[in-house]
mmCIF file with all atom_site columns, C-alpha atoms in Angstrom:
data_model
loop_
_atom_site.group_PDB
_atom_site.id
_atom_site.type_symbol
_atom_site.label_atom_id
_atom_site.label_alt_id
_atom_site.label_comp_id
_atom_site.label_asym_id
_atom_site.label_entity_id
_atom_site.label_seq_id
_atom_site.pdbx_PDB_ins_code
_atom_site.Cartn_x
_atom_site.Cartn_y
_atom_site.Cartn_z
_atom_site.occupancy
_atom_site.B_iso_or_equiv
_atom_site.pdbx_formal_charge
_atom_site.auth_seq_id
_atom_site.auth_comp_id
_atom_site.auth_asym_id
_atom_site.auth_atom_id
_atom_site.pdbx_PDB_model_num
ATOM 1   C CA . UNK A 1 1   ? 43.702 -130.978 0.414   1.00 0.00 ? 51  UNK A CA 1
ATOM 2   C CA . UNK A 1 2   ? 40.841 -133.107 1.082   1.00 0.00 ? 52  UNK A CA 1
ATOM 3   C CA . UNK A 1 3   ? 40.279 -136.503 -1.386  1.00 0.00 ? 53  UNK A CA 1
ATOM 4   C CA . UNK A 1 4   ? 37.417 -138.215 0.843   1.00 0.00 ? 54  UNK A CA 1
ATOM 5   C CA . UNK A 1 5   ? 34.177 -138.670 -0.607  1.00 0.00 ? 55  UNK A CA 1
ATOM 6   C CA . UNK A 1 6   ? 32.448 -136.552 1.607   1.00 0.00 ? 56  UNK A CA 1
ATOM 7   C CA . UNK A 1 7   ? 34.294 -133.606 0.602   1.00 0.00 ? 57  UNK A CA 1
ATOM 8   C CA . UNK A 1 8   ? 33.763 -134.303 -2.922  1.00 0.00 ? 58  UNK A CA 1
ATOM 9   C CA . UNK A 1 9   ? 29.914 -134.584 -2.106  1.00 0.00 ? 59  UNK A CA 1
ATOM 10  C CA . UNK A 1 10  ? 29.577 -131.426 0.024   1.00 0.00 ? 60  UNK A CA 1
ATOM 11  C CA . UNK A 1 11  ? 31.271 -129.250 -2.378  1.00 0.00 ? 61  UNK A CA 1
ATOM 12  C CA . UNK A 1 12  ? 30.574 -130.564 -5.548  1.00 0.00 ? 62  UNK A CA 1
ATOM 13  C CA . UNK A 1 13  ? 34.402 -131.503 -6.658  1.00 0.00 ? 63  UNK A CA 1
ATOM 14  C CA . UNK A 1 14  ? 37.276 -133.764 -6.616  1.00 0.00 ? 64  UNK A CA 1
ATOM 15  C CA . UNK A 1 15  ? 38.488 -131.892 -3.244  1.00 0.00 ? 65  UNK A CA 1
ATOM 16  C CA . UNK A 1 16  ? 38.362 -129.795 -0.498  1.00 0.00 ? 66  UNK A CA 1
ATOM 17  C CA . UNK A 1 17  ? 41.115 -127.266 0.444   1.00 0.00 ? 67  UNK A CA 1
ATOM 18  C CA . UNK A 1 18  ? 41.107 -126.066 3.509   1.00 0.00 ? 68  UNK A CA 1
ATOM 19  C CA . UNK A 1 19  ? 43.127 -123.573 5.467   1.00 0.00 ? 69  UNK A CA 1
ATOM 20  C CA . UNK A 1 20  ? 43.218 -123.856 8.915   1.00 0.00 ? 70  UNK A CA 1
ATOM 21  C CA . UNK A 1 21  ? 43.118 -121.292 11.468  1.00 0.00 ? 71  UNK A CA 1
ATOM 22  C CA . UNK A 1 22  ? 42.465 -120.029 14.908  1.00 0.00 ? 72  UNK A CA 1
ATOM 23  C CA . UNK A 1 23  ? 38.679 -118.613 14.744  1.00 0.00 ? 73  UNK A CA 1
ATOM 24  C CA . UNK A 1 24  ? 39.494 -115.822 16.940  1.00 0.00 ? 74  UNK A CA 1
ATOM 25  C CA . UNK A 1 25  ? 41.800 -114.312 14.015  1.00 0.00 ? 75  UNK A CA 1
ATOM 26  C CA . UNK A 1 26  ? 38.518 -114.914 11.384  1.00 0.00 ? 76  UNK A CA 1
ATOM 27  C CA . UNK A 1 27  ? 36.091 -111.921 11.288  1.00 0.00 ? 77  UNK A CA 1
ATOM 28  C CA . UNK A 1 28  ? 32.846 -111.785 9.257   1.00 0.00 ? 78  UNK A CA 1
ATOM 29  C CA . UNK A 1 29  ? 33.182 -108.349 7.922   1.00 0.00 ? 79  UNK A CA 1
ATOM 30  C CA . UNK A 1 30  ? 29.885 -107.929 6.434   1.00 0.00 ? 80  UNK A CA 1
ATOM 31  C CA . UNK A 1 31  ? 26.568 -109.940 5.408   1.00 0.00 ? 81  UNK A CA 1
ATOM 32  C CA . UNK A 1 32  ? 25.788 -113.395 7.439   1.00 0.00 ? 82  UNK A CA 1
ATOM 33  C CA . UNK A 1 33  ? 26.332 -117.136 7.375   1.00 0.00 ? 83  UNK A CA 1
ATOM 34  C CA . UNK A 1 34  ? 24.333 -119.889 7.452   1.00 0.00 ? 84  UNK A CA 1
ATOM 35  C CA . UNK A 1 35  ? 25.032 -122.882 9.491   1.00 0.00 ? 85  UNK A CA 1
ATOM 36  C CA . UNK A 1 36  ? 23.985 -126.344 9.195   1.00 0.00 ? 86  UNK A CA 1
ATOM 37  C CA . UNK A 1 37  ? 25.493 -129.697 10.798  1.00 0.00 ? 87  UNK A CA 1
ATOM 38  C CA . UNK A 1 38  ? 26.312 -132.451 8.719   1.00 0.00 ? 88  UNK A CA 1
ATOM 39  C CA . UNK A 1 39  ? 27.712 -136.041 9.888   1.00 0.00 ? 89  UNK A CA 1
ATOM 40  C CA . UNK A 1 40  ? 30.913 -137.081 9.184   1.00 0.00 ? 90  UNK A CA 1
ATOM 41  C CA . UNK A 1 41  ? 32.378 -140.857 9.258   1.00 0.00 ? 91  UNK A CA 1
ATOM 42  C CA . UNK A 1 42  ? 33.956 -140.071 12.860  1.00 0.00 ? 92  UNK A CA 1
ATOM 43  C CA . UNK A 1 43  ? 30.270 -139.580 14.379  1.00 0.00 ? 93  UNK A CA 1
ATOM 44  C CA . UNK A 1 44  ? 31.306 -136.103 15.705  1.00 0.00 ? 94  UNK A CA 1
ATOM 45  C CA . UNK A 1 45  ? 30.026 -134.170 13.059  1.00 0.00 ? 95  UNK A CA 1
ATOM 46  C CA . UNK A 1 46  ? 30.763 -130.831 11.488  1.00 0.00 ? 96  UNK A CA 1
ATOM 47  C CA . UNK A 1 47  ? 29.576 -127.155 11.321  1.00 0.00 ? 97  UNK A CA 1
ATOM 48  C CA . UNK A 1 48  ? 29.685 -125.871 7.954   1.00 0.00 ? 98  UNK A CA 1
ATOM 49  C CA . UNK A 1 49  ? 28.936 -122.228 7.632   1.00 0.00 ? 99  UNK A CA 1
ATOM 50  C CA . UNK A 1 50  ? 27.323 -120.658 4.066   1.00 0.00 ? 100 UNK A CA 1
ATOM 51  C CA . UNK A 1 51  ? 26.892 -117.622 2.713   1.00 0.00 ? 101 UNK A CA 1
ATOM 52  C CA . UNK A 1 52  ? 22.774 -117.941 2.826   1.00 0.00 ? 102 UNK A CA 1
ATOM 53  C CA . UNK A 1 53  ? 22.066 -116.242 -0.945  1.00 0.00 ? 103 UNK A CA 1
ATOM 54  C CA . UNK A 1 54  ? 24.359 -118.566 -2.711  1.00 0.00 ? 104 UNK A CA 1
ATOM 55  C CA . UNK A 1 55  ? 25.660 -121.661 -0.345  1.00 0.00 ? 105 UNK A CA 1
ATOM 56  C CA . UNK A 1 56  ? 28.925 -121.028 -1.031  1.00 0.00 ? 106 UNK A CA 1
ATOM 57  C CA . UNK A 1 57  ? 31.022 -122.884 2.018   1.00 0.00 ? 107 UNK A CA 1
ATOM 58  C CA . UNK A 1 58  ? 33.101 -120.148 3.530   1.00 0.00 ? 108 UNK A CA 1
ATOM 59  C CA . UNK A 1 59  ? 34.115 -122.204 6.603   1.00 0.00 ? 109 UNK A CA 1
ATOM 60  C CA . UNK A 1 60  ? 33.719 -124.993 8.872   1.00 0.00 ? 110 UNK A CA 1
ATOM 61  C CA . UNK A 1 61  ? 34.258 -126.922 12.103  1.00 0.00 ? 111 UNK A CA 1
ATOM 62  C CA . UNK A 1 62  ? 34.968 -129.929 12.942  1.00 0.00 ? 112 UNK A CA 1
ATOM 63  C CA . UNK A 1 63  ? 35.518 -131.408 16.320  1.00 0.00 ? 113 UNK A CA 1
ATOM 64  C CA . UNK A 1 64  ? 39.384 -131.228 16.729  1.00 0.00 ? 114 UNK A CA 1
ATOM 65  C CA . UNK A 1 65  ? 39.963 -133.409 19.495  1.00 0.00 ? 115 UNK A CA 1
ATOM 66  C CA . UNK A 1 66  ? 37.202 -131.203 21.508  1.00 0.00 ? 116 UNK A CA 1
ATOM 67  C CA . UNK A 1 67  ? 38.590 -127.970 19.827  1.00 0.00 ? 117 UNK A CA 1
ATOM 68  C CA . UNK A 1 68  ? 34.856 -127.581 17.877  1.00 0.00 ? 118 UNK A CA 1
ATOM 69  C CA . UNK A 1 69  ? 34.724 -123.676 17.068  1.00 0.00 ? 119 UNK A CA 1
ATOM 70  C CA . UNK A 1 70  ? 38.243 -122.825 18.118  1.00 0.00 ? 120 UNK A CA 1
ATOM 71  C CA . UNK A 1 71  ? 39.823 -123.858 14.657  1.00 0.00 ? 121 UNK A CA 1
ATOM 72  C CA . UNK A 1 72  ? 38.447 -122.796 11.369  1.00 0.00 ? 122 UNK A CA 1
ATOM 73  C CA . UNK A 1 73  ? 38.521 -124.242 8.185   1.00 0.00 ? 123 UNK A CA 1
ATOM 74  C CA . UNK A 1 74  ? 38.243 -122.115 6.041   1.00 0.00 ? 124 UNK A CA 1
ATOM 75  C CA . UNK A 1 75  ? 37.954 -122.972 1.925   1.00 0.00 ? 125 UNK A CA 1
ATOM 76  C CA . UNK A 1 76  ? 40.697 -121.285 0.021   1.00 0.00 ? 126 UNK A CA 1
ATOM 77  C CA . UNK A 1 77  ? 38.497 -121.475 -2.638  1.00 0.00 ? 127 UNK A CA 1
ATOM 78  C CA . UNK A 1 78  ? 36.171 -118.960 -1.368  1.00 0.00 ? 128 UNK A CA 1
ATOM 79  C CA . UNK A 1 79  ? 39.275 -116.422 -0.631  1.00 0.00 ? 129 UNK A CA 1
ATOM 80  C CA . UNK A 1 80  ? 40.079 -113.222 -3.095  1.00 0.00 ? 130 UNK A CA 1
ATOM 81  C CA . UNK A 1 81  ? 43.591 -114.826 -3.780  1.00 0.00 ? 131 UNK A CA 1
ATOM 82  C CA . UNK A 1 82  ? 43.305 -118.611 -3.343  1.00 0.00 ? 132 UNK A CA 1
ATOM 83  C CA . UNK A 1 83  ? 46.671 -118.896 -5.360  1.00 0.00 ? 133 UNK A CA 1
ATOM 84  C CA . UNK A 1 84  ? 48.568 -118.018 -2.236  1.00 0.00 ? 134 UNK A CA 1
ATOM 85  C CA . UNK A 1 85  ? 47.210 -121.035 -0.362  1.00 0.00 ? 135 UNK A CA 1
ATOM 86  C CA . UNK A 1 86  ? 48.568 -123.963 -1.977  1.00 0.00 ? 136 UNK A CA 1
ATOM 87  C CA . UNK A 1 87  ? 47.470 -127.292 -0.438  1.00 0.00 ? 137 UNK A CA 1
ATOM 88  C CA . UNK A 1 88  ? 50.681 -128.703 2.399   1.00 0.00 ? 138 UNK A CA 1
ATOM 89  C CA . UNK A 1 89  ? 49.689 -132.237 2.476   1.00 0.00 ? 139 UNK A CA 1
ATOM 90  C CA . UNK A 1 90  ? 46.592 -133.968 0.499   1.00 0.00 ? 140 UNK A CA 1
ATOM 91  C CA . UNK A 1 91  ? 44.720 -136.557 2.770   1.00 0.00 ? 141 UNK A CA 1
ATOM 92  C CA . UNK A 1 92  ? 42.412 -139.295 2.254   1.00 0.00 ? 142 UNK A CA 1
ATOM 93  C CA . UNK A 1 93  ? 43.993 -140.091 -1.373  1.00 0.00 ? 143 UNK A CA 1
ATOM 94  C CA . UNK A 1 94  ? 42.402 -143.527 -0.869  1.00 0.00 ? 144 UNK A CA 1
ATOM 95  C CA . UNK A 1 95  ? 39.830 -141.954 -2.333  1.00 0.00 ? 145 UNK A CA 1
ATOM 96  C CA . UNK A 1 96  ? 41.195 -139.586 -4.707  1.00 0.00 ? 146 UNK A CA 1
ATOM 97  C CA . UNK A 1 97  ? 39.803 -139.458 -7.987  1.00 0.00 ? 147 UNK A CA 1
ATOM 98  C CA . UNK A 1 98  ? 41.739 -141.346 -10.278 1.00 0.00 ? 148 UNK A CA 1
ATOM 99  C CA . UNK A 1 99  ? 42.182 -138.441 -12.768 1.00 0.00 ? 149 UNK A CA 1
ATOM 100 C CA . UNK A 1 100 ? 44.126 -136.084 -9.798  1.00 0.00 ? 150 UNK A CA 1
ATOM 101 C CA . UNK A 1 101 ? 47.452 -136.159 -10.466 1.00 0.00 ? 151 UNK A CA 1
ATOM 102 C CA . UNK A 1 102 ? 49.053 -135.374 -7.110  1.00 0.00 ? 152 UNK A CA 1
ATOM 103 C CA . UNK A 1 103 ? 52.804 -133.692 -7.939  1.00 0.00 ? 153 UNK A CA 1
ATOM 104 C CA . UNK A 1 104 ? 55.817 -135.620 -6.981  1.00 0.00 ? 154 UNK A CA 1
ATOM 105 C CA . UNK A 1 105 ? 57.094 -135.095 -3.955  1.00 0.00 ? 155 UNK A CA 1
ATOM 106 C CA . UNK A 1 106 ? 54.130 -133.643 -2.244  1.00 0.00 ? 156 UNK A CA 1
ATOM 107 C CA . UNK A 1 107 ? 52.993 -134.985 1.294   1.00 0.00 ? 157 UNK A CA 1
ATOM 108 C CA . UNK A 1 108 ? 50.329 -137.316 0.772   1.00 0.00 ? 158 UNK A CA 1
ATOM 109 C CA . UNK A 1 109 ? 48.393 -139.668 3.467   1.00 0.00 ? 159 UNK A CA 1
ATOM 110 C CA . UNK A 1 110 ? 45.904 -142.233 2.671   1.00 0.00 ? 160 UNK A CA 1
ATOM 111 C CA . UNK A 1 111 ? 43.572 -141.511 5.385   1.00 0.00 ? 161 UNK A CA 1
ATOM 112 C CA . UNK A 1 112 ? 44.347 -138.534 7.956   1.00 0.00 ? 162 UNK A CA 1
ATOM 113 C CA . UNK A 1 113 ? 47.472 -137.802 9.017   1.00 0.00 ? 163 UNK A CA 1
ATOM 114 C CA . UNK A 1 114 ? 49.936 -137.186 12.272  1.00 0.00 ? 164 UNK A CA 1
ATOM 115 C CA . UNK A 1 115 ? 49.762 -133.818 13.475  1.00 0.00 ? 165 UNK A CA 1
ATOM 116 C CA . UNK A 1 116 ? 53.282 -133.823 14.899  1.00 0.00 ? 166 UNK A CA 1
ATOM 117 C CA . UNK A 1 117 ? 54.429 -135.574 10.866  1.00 0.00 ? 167 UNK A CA 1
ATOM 118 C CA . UNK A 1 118 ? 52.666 -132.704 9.373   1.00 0.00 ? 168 UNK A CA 1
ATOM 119 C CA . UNK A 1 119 ? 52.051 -129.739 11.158  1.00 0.00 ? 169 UNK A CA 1
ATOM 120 C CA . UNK A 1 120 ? 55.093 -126.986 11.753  1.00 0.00 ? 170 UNK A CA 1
ATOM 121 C CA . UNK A 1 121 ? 56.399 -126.386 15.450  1.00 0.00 ? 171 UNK A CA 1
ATOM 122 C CA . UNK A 1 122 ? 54.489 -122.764 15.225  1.00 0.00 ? 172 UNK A CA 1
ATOM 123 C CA . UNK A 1 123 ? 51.189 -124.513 14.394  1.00 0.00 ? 173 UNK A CA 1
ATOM 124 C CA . UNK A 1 124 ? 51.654 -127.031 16.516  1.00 0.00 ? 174 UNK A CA 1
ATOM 125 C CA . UNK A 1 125 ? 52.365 -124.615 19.552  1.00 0.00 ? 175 UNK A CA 1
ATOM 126 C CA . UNK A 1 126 ? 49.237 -122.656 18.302  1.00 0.00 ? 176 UNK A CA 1
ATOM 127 C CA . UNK A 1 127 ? 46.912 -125.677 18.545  1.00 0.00 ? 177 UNK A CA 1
ATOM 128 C CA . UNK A 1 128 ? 48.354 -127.042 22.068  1.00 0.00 ? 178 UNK A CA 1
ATOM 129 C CA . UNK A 1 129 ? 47.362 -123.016 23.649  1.00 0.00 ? 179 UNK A CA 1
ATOM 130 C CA . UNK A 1 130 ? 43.850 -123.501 21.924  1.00 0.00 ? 180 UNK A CA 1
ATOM 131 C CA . UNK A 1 131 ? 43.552 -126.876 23.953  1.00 0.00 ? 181 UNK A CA 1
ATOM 132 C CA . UNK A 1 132 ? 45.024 -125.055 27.242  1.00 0.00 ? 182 UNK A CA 1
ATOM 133 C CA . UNK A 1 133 ? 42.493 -122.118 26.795  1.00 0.00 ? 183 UNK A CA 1
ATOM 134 C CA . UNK A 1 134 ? 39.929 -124.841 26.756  1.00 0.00 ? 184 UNK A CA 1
ATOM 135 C CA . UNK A 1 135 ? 41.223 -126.496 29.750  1.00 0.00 ? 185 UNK A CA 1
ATOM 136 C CA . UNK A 1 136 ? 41.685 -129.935 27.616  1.00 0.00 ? 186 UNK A CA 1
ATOM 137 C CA . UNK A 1 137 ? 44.336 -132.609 28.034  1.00 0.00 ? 187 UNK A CA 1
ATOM 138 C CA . UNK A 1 138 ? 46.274 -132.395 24.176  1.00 0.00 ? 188 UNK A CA 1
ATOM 139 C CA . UNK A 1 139 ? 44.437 -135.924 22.863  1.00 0.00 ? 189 UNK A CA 1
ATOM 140 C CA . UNK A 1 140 ? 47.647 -138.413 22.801  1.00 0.00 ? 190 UNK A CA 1
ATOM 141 C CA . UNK A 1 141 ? 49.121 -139.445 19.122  1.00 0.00 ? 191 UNK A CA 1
ATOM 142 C CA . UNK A 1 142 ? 47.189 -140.328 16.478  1.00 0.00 ? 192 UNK A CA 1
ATOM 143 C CA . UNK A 1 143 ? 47.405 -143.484 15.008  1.00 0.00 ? 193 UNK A CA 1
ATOM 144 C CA . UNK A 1 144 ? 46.473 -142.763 11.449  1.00 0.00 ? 194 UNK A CA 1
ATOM 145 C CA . UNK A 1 145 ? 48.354 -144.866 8.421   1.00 0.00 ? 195 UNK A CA 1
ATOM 146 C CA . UNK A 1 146 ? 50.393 -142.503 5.746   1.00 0.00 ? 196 UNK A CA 1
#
């Protein structure tokens, strides 16, 4: 779950939730998108896709370390059964609105956070073949405080 204020801007809420996922395994299966580009605080940007009649976000992109298009984050919100989602870490609480109550004991960073922390071994495997299919070195560590 997303706290930072650009989330909170773009969709009009306290949060994002995203669910991330290879965007070979997303399929549109009818009607269009829209996509625009926005700017995000690392410079690199993002693609967010709409539906064009009523804006909804159904997905985006960001850059990924180079991955761009290859991972999709797609809003739960916008899925038939959102419930079976729920959020595994919440990130940016810096700037988490002070009336979300996070539950005890969930993870929680306040910025981003460390893949290799927070990911499982099976996404983690998934995201170092997207970076092989692209032919790109895995980007070393992140430094990001918890």
């Amino acid at each position: 779950m997303r706290h930072c204020r650009q989330c909170q801007r773009q969709n009009g809420s306290a949060f994002a939730v995203n669910a991330l996922i290879e965007t070979d395994r997303v399929a549109l299966l009818s009607g269009s998108i829209a996509e625009i580009i926005m700017t995000t605080p690392s410079g690199k940007g993002q693609t967010i896709a709409r539906c064009p009649k009523c804006m909804v976000t159904v997905w985006s992109h960001y850059d990924m370390g180079g991955l761009g298009n290859s991972i999709c984050f797609i809003r739960v919100g916008s899925l038939d059964q959102p419930e079976l989602l729920p959020p595994d870490v919440h990130i940016f609480t810096s700037t988490r609105l002070p009336w979300v109550v996070l539950p005890p004991g969930v993870q929680a960073t306040t910025a981003f956070y460390r893949f290799a922390e927070t990911w499982s071994q099976d996404s983690l495997r998934r995201r170092d073949a997207l970076f092989e299919a692209a032919g790109i070195d895995r980007p070393a560590k992140r430094t990001h405080s918890k």
